[in-house]
PDB file of C-alpha atoms in Angstrom:
ATOM      1  CA  MET A  98       8.027  16.776 -29.930  1.00  0.00           C
ATOM      2  CA  ALA A  99       9.655  13.854 -32.108  1.00  0.00           C
ATOM      3  CA  ALA A 100       9.950  10.395 -30.807  1.00  0.00           C
ATOM      4  CA  HIS A 101      12.991   9.303 -28.967  1.00  0.00           C
ATOM      5  CA  SER A 102      14.272   7.309 -31.904  1.00  0.00           C
ATOM      6  CA  THR A 103      14.367  10.413 -34.102  1.00  0.00           C
ATOM      7  CA  LEU A 104      15.289  13.404 -31.570  1.00  0.00           C
ATOM      8  CA  LYS A 105      19.046  14.176 -31.251  1.00  0.00           C
ATOM      9  CA  SER A 106      20.687  15.770 -28.573  1.00  0.00           C
ATOM     10  CA  ILE A 107      23.764  17.882 -28.715  1.00  0.00           C
ATOM     11  CA  VAL A 108      25.779  19.169 -25.899  1.00  0.00           C
ATOM     12  CA  LEU A 109      27.866  22.439 -26.677  1.00  0.00           C
ATOM     13  CA  VAL A 110      30.995  23.118 -24.505  1.00  0.00           C
ATOM     14  CA  HIS A 111      33.057  26.359 -24.536  1.00  0.00           C
ATOM     15  CA  GLY A 112      36.629  26.479 -24.299  1.00  0.00           C
ATOM     16  CA  GLY A 113      38.769  27.961 -21.630  1.00  0.00           C
ATOM     17  CA  PHE A 114      38.605  31.765 -20.540  1.00  0.00           C
ATOM     18  CA  VAL A 115      35.062  32.030 -22.279  1.00  0.00           C
ATOM     19  CA  ASP A 116      31.604  31.304 -21.359  1.00  0.00           C
ATOM     20  CA  GLY A 117      28.736  29.273 -23.224  1.00  0.00           C
ATOM     21  CA  SER A 118      27.149  32.598 -24.563  1.00  0.00           C
ATOM     22  CA  GLY A 119      29.563  32.063 -27.707  1.00  0.00           C
ATOM     23  CA  TRP A 120      27.297  29.172 -28.726  1.00  0.00           C
ATOM     24  CA  GLU A 121      24.057  31.174 -28.629  1.00  0.00           C
ATOM     25  CA  GLY A 122      23.808  31.496 -32.577  1.00  0.00           C
ATOM     26  CA  VAL A 123      24.686  27.737 -33.048  1.00  0.00           C
ATOM     27  CA  TYR A 124      22.161  26.793 -30.305  1.00  0.00           C
ATOM     28  CA  ASP A 125      19.415  28.967 -31.952  1.00  0.00           C
ATOM     29  CA  ILE A 126      20.055  27.202 -35.561  1.00  0.00           C
ATOM     30  CA  LEU A 127      20.258  23.695 -34.031  1.00  0.00           C
ATOM     31  CA  ASN A 128      17.161  24.224 -31.795  1.00  0.00           C
ATOM     32  CA  SER A 129      15.080  25.614 -34.659  1.00  0.00           C
ATOM     33  CA  ASP A 130      16.095  22.353 -36.863  1.00  0.00           C
ATOM     34  CA  GLY A 131      14.475  20.217 -33.856  1.00  0.00           C
ATOM     35  CA  TYR A 132      17.561  19.345 -31.986  1.00  0.00           C
ATOM     36  CA  ASP A 133      17.501  19.182 -28.062  1.00  0.00           C
ATOM     37  CA  VAL A 134      20.631  21.367 -27.266  1.00  0.00           C
ATOM     38  CA  THR A 135      22.545  21.834 -23.949  1.00  0.00           C
ATOM     39  CA  ILE A 136      25.106  24.644 -23.586  1.00  0.00           C
ATOM     40  CA  VAL A 137      27.391  23.695 -20.809  1.00  0.00           C
ATOM     41  CA  GLN A 138      28.363  26.528 -18.669  1.00  0.00           C
ATOM     42  CA  ASN A 139      31.689  25.428 -17.138  1.00  0.00           C
ATOM     43  CA  PRO A 140      32.737  27.312 -14.090  1.00  0.00           C
ATOM     44  CA  THR A 141      36.416  27.534 -15.298  1.00  0.00           C
ATOM     45  CA  VAL A 142      37.917  27.220 -11.753  1.00  0.00           C
ATOM     46  CA  THR A 143      39.607  23.949 -12.359  1.00  0.00           C
ATOM     47  CA  LEU A 144      39.774  21.405 -14.900  1.00  0.00           C
ATOM     48  CA  GLU A 145      38.105  18.811 -12.573  1.00  0.00           C
ATOM     49  CA  ASP A 146      34.981  21.125 -11.915  1.00  0.00           C
ATOM     50  CA  ASP A 147      34.737  21.776 -15.940  1.00  0.00           C
ATOM     51  CA  VAL A 148      34.982  18.020 -16.455  1.00  0.00           C
ATOM     52  CA  THR A 149      32.383  17.250 -13.654  1.00  0.00           C
ATOM     53  CA  VAL A 150      29.840  19.816 -15.138  1.00  0.00           C
ATOM     54  CA  THR A 151      30.345  18.537 -18.616  1.00  0.00           C
ATOM     55  CA  THR A 152      29.834  14.954 -17.663  1.00  0.00           C
ATOM     56  CA  CYS A 153      26.717  15.644 -15.830  1.00  0.00           C
ATOM     57  CA  ALA A 154      25.178  17.518 -18.890  1.00  0.00           C
ATOM     58  CA  ILE A 155      26.312  14.629 -21.178  1.00  0.00           C
ATOM     59  CA  ALA A 156      24.794  12.092 -18.601  1.00  0.00           C
ATOM     60  CA  ALA A 157      21.476  14.137 -18.734  1.00  0.00           C
ATOM     61  CA  ALA A 158      21.216  14.111 -22.313  1.00  0.00           C
ATOM     62  CA  TRP A 159      21.812  10.585 -22.583  1.00  0.00           C
ATOM     63  CA  PHE A 160      19.340   9.799 -19.721  1.00  0.00           C
ATOM     64  CA  TRP A 161      16.606  11.888 -21.237  1.00  0.00           C
ATOM     65  CA  LEU A 162      17.135  11.035 -24.994  1.00  0.00           C
ATOM     66  CA  ALA A 163      17.752   7.808 -26.454  1.00  0.00           C
ATOM     67  CA  THR A 164      20.180   8.829 -29.182  1.00  0.00           C
ATOM     68  CA  PRO A 165      22.316  11.901 -28.126  1.00  0.00           C
ATOM     69  CA  THR A 166      25.155  13.167 -30.602  1.00  0.00           C
ATOM     70  CA  VAL A 167      28.044  14.058 -28.676  1.00  0.00           C
ATOM     71  CA  THR A 168      31.447  14.973 -29.935  1.00  0.00           C
ATOM     72  CA  SER A 169      34.116  14.117 -27.507  1.00  0.00           C
ATOM     73  CA  SER A 170      36.879  11.881 -27.103  1.00  0.00           C
ATOM     74  CA  SER A 171      34.763   9.303 -25.062  1.00  0.00           C
ATOM     75  CA  PRO A 172      32.006   8.085 -27.022  1.00  0.00           C
ATOM     76  CA  ARG A 173      29.788   7.533 -23.777  1.00  0.00           C
ATOM     77  CA  PRO A 174      29.684   9.390 -20.735  1.00  0.00           C
ATOM     78  CA  GLY A 175      31.324   7.607 -17.822  1.00  0.00           C
ATOM     79  CA  PRO A 176      29.789   7.619 -14.117  1.00  0.00           C
ATOM     80  CA  ILE A 177      28.884  10.880 -12.827  1.00  0.00           C
ATOM     81  CA  PRO A 178      31.504  11.884 -10.272  1.00  0.00           C
ATOM     82  CA  ARG A 179      30.125  12.567  -6.690  1.00  0.00           C
TER      83      ARG A 179
END
């Protein structure tokens, strides 16, 4: 496995009314290129639940890897809701 300084983490999040399986092809490509990839499987019950699940996935990527690459409106994850 690559050193923490070079390994990138990517968190893929699906849109409403679909699930994370739509990211499978992208996951396979990124994973084979050496990226640590997480596909968030949102419950799509409430927006609050989706935000909680996504925030936890981003926080986990941030915790385990030194330099995650996350595309979102927020450059860093906030505190994990409890």
